[in-house]
Coordinates of C-alpha atoms in Angstrom, one line a residue:
X196 CA 0.0 0.0 0.0
X197 CA 1.3 3.4 -0.9
X198 CA 2.0 6.2 1.5
X199 CA -1.1 8.2 2.8
X200 CA -0.7 11.9 2.4
X201 CA -3.0 14.0 4.6
X202 CA -4.3 17.2 2.9
X203 CA -3.9 20.4 5.0
X204 CA -7.1 21.6 6.7
X205 CA -8.4 25.1 6.2
X206 CA -7.7 25.9 9.8
X207 CA -4.1 24.7 9.6
X208 CA -3.6 26.7 6.3
X209 CA -4.9 29.9 7.9
X210 CA -2.7 29.5 11.0
X211 CA 0.3 28.8 8.9
X212 CA -0.5 31.7 6.5
X213 CA -0.8 34.1 9.5
X214 CA 2.6 33.0 10.8
X215 CA 4.2 33.4 7.3
X216 CA 2.5 36.8 6.9
X217 CA 4.1 38.0 10.1
X218 CA 7.5 36.5 9.2
X219 CA 7.5 38.1 5.7
X220 CA 6.7 41.5 7.0
X221 CA 9.2 41.4 9.8
X222 CA 12.2 43.8 9.7
X223 CA 14.7 40.9 10.1
X224 CA 13.2 38.6 7.3
X225 CA 16.0 36.7 5.6
X226 CA 16.6 35.3 2.1
X227 CA 16.3 31.8 3.6
X228 CA 12.9 32.8 5.1
X229 CA 11.7 33.9 1.6
X230 CA 12.9 30.6 0.0
X231 CA 11.1 28.5 2.7
X232 CA 8.0 30.6 2.2
X233 CA 8.0 29.9 -1.5
X234 CA 8.3 26.2 -0.9
X235 CA 5.4 26.3 1.6
X236 CA 3.2 28.4 -0.8
X237 CA 3.8 26.0 -3.7
X238 CA 3.2 22.9 -1.5
X239 CA -0.6 23.1 -1.9
X240 CA -3.2 25.5 -3.5
X241 CA -4.9 26.1 -0.2
X242 CA -1.7 27.6 1.2
X243 CA -1.5 30.2 -1.6
X244 CA -5.3 30.9 -1.2
X245 CA -5.1 31.4 2.6
X246 CA -2.1 33.8 2.2
X247 CA -3.8 35.8 -0.6
X248 CA -6.8 36.3 1.5
X249 CA -4.7 37.6 4.4
X250 CA -2.9 40.0 2.0
X251 CA -6.3 41.2 0.8
X252 CA -7.4 41.9 4.3
X253 CA -4.1 43.7 5.0
X254 CA -4.6 46.0 2.0
X255 CA -8.1 46.9 3.2
X256 CA -6.8 47.8 6.7
X257 CA -4.0 49.8 5.3
X258 CA -6.5 51.8 3.2
X259 CA -8.4 52.7 6.4
X260 CA -5.2 54.3 7.9
X261 CA -5.1 54.8 11.7
X262 CA -8.9 54.4 11.9
X263 CA -9.6 50.6 11.9
X264 CA -13.2 50.0 11.1
X265 CA -15.3 47.0 12.2
X266 CA -12.6 45.0 13.9
X267 CA -14.7 42.0 14.8
X268 CA -13.5 39.9 17.7
X269 CA -16.8 38.2 18.7
X270 CA -15.2 34.8 18.8
X271 CA -12.7 36.0 21.4
X272 CA -15.3 37.5 23.7
X273 CA -17.8 34.6 23.2
X274 CA -15.1 32.1 24.2
X275 CA -16.0 32.7 27.9
X276 CA -19.4 31.1 27.4
X277 CA -18.2 28.4 24.9
X278 CA -17.6 24.7 26.0
X279 CA -13.9 23.9 26.5
X280 CA -13.8 21.6 23.4
X281 CA -14.9 24.4 21.1
X282 CA -13.0 27.1 22.9
X283 CA -9.7 25.8 21.6
X284 CA -10.9 26.2 18.0
X285 CA -12.1 29.7 18.6
X286 CA -8.8 30.6 20.3
X287 CA -7.0 29.5 17.1
X288 CA -9.3 31.7 15.0
X289 CA -8.7 34.6 17.3
X290 CA -5.0 34.1 17.1
X291 CA -5.0 34.3 13.4
X292 CA -7.2 37.5 13.4
X293 CA -5.1 39.2 16.1
X294 CA -1.9 38.3 14.2
X295 CA -3.1 40.2 11.2
X296 CA -4.0 43.3 13.2
X297 CA -0.7 43.3 15.1
X298 CA 1.2 43.2 11.8
X299 CA -0.8 45.8 10.0
X300 CA -1.2 48.3 12.8
X301 CA 2.0 47.7 14.7
X302 CA 2.4 48.9 18.3
X303 CA 0.0 51.8 18.0
X304 CA -3.2 49.7 17.9
X305 CA -3.0 47.2 20.7
X306 CA -5.1 44.2 21.4
X307 CA -4.6 41.1 23.4
X308 CA -6.6 38.4 25.2
X309 CA -6.3 37.8 28.9
X310 CA -8.7 35.4 30.6
X311 CA -12.2 36.4 29.4
X312 CA -11.3 40.0 28.8
X313 CA -10.0 41.8 25.7
X314 CA -8.1 45.0 25.7
X315 CA -8.3 47.7 23.0
X316 CA -5.9 50.6 23.0
X317 CA -5.1 53.6 20.8
X318 CA -2.0 55.7 20.7
X319 CA -1.9 59.5 20.7
X320 CA -3.5 60.8 17.5
X321 CA -5.2 57.5 16.6
X322 CA -8.8 56.3 16.7
X323 CA -10.4 52.9 16.2
X324 CA -13.9 51.4 15.8
X325 CA -14.8 48.0 17.1
X326 CA -17.8 45.8 16.5
X327 CA -18.9 43.6 19.5
X328 CA -20.5 40.2 19.2
X329 CA -24.0 41.3 20.3
X330 CA -24.3 44.0 17.6
X331 CA -23.1 46.8 19.9
X332 CA -20.0 48.8 18.9
X333 CA -17.7 51.5 20.2
X334 CA -15.4 54.1 18.7
X335 CA -12.2 54.7 20.7
X336 CA -10.7 58.2 20.6
X337 CA -7.0 59.2 20.9
X338 CA -4.8 57.8 23.7
X339 CA -7.5 55.6 25.1
X340 CA -7.7 52.2 26.6
X341 CA -10.6 49.9 27.2
X342 CA -11.3 46.4 28.5
X343 CA -14.2 44.4 27.2
X344 CA -15.7 41.6 29.4
X345 CA -18.6 39.8 27.9
X346 CA -20.5 36.8 29.3
X347 CA -23.9 35.2 29.1
X348 CA -25.1 37.4 32.0
X349 CA -23.6 40.8 31.5
X350 CA -21.8 43.2 29.2
X351 CA -19.1 45.1 31.0
X352 CA -16.7 47.7 29.6
X353 CA -13.9 49.3 31.6
X354 CA -12.6 52.6 30.2
X355 CA -9.2 53.0 31.9
X356 CA -8.3 56.3 30.1
X357 CA -9.5 58.5 27.3
X358 CA -12.8 58.6 25.5
X359 CA -15.2 56.3 23.8
X360 CA -18.6 56.4 22.0
X361 CA -20.9 53.4 22.5
X362 CA -23.8 52.2 20.4
X363 CA -25.6 49.6 22.4
X364 CA -27.8 46.9 21.1
X365 CA -31.0 46.5 23.0
X366 CA -30.9 43.6 25.5
X367 CA -32.9 43.9 28.7
X368 CA -31.5 40.6 30.0
X369 CA -27.9 41.8 29.7
X370 CA -27.5 45.5 30.7
X371 CA -24.5 47.3 29.2
X372 CA -22.2 48.7 31.9
X373 CA -19.3 51.1 31.4
X374 CA -16.9 51.7 34.3
X375 CA -15.0 55.1 34.0
X376 CA -13.0 56.3 37.0
X377 CA -15.3 56.2 40.1
X378 CA -18.5 55.8 38.2
X379 CA -20.6 53.2 36.4
X380 CA -22.8 54.1 33.4
X381 CA -25.7 51.8 32.7
X382 CA -27.5 51.4 29.4
X383 CA -29.8 48.9 27.8
X384 CA -30.1 50.1 24.2
X385 CA -28.8 53.6 23.5
X386 CA -25.9 55.7 22.2
X387 CA -23.7 57.7 24.4
X388 CA -20.2 59.1 24.8
X389 CA -17.9 58.8 27.9
X390 CA -14.9 61.0 28.5
X391 CA -12.7 60.2 31.5
X392 CA -11.2 63.5 32.5
X393 CA -8.7 64.1 35.3
X394 CA -11.4 65.9 37.3
X395 CA -14.2 63.5 36.7
X396 CA -16.4 61.9 34.0
X397 CA -18.3 63.5 31.2
X398 CA -21.3 61.6 29.8
X399 CA -23.0 62.8 26.6
X400 CA -26.1 61.0 25.3
X401 CA -27.3 61.1 21.7
X402 CA -30.0 58.4 21.9
X403 CA -32.0 56.9 24.8
X404 CA -31.2 57.2 28.5
X405 CA -28.3 56.1 30.7
X406 CA -27.9 56.0 34.5
X407 CA -24.7 57.2 36.2
X408 CA -24.0 55.4 39.5
X409 CA -21.2 56.0 42.0
X410 CA -18.9 53.0 42.2
X411 CA -18.1 51.3 45.4
X412 CA -15.1 49.2 46.5
X413 CA -16.7 46.3 44.7
X414 CA -15.3 45.9 41.2
X415 CA -18.6 44.5 39.9
X416 CA -21.5 46.5 38.4
X417 CA -24.0 47.9 41.0
X418 CA -27.2 46.0 41.9
X419 CA -30.6 47.0 40.6
X420 CA -31.3 48.6 43.9
X421 CA -28.3 50.9 43.5
X422 CA -29.6 52.1 40.2
X423 CA -32.5 53.8 42.1
X424 CA -29.8 55.9 43.8
X425 CA -28.2 57.0 40.6
X426 CA -26.3 60.3 40.7
X427 CA -27.9 61.2 37.4
X428 CA -30.3 59.9 34.7
X429 CA -29.1 61.4 31.4
X430 CA -31.3 61.5 28.4
X431 CA -30.8 62.2 24.7
X432 CA -29.5 65.7 24.1
X433 CA -28.0 66.0 27.5
X434 CA -24.5 66.0 29.0
X435 CA -23.6 65.2 32.6
X436 CA -20.3 66.3 34.3
X437 CA -19.9 64.2 37.4
X438 CA -17.2 64.4 40.1
X439 CA -17.7 63.1 43.7
X440 CA -21.4 63.1 44.4
X441 CA -21.9 66.3 42.4
X442 CA -23.3 66.4 39.0
X443 CA -24.2 69.1 36.5
X444 CA -26.4 68.3 33.5
X445 CA -26.4 70.5 30.4
X446 CA -29.0 70.6 27.7
X447 CA -27.5 70.5 24.2
X448 CA -29.0 71.6 20.9
X449 CA -28.2 69.6 17.8
X450 CA -25.3 71.8 16.8
X451 CA -23.6 71.5 20.2
X452 CA -24.2 67.7 20.2
X453 CA -22.6 67.4 16.8
X454 CA -19.6 69.4 17.8
X455 CA -19.0 67.3 20.9
X456 CA -19.2 64.1 18.8
X457 CA -17.4 65.4 15.8
X458 CA -14.2 63.5 16.8
X459 CA -15.8 60.3 15.5
X460 CA -15.4 61.8 12.0
X461 CA -11.8 62.6 12.7
X462 CA -12.4 66.3 13.1
X463 CA -13.0 69.0 15.8
X464 CA -15.1 72.1 15.3
X465 CA -14.8 75.2 17.4
X466 CA -16.8 78.4 17.2
X467 CA -15.6 81.5 19.1
X468 CA -14.0 79.4 21.8
X469 CA -11.1 80.6 24.0
X470 CA -7.8 79.7 22.4
X471 CA -6.6 78.1 25.6
X472 CA -9.5 75.6 25.5
X473 CA -8.9 74.9 21.8
X474 CA -5.2 74.2 22.4
X475 CA -5.9 71.9 25.3
X476 CA -8.3 69.9 23.2
X477 CA -6.0 69.6 20.2
X478 CA -3.1 68.6 22.4
X479 CA -4.8 65.3 23.0
X480 CA -4.0 64.4 19.5
X481 CA -0.3 65.3 19.4
X482 CA 2.9 64.6 21.5
X483 CA 3.7 68.3 21.4
X484 CA 3.6 70.3 24.7
X485 CA 2.2 73.8 24.0
X486 CA 2.5 76.7 26.3
X487 CA 1.6 80.4 26.2
X488 CA 4.2 83.0 26.9
X489 CA 1.4 85.6 26.9
X490 CA -1.5 84.5 29.1
X491 CA -3.7 87.1 27.6
X492 CA -3.7 85.0 24.4
X493 CA -5.6 82.2 26.2
X494 CA -8.8 84.1 26.0
X495 CA -8.6 85.0 22.3
X496 CA -11.8 83.7 20.6
X497 CA -11.0 81.4 17.7
X498 CA -12.9 79.1 15.5
X499 CA -12.5 76.5 12.7
X500 CA -12.4 72.8 11.9
X501 CA -9.2 70.8 12.7
X502 CA -8.2 67.2 12.2
X503 CA -7.9 64.9 15.1
X504 CA -4.3 64.2 14.4
X505 CA -0.9 66.0 14.8
X506 CA -1.7 67.9 11.6
X507 CA -4.7 69.5 13.4
X508 CA -2.5 71.3 15.9
X509 CA 0.0 72.3 13.2
X510 CA -2.9 73.9 11.3
X511 CA -3.9 75.9 14.4
X512 CA -0.3 77.1 14.9
X513 CA -0.2 78.2 11.2
X514 CA -3.5 80.0 11.7
X515 CA -2.2 81.9 14.7
X516 CA 1.0 82.9 13.0
X517 CA -0.5 83.9 9.6
X518 CA -3.8 85.3 10.8
X519 CA -3.1 86.7 14.2
X520 CA 0.6 87.7 13.9
X521 CA 1.7 85.5 16.9
X522 CA 5.2 84.1 17.1
X523 CA 5.5 80.3 17.3
X524 CA 8.7 79.2 18.9
X525 CA 9.9 75.6 19.1
X526 CA 12.7 74.3 21.3
X527 CA 13.4 71.2 19.3
X528 CA 12.4 68.9 22.2
X529 CA 8.7 68.8 21.6
X530 CA 7.8 72.1 23.3
X531 CA 6.1 74.9 21.5
X532 CA 5.6 78.4 22.8
X533 CA 2.9 80.8 21.6
X534 CA 4.0 84.4 21.9
X535 CA 2.0 87.6 21.3
X536 CA 2.6 89.7 18.2
X537 CA 5.5 92.2 18.4
X538 CA 4.3 95.5 19.8

């Protein structure tokens, strides 16, 4: 009887293609690596097919730039409620997917699996959009980090820093909880923005209603009874600023709401706002440290639309120099000083 040759499975071909993709895009790839890759690719048609599909996915992600749309890791987060025999297979699929993202985006866009939680992180000047397994999604703003913990009983998000916009799929059996600083935000089916500031938490609602609850020493979401003691119930068209037990709720018109959420379209819009506030907001998207040599300039009313990227602050600096006659001085070490026009 002749030798029996086992054909490669689709799963095996995808795992091997992912490993070869990472190897071929590494900085230290060698001529020997390239020769071994060619041998592997010619060994079976499914190898070439799996690798071509990964390359196609890579091209689509590159086109999207720093904004990664619809990164779907439902398999990873559903693994917590999957029987052990099936969990191993989903882990393999997740490894392939995570490998692609790690190669394409590099260190700036960070994802890894630890226990049943998944972490998403953006660098300064970057944003990302993530689809969740239940149909919910979130947009992550610059320099932000989030943990996702999904199970059959609850949907829990922990915003460790930065800002995120959540679009929540309706599910009364599994409330959607967001932990930010010393507060929990509870939703069932709504759309809202959470910004974790040094002084507190800012919650802006565009659809539905959310409850803001003070966190306790317990790391778990509050009980139903605690919801009745919410610090604030925030509805569509409102924004709550909470710190300690204090809260301030602002009513927003459509123009104000659009301006506050404009970052999701990679832009910021200002209208007659103090220059100091504009600079502070744009500094979130750059590594530059900007200071005023003339404090009187902080109150200068300015307006305009700027990109949520390092180019945005550069456009503002050019506007101040060309339009207002200010002097822009750089020290070559990442510090920029705004000085008033010569008298």
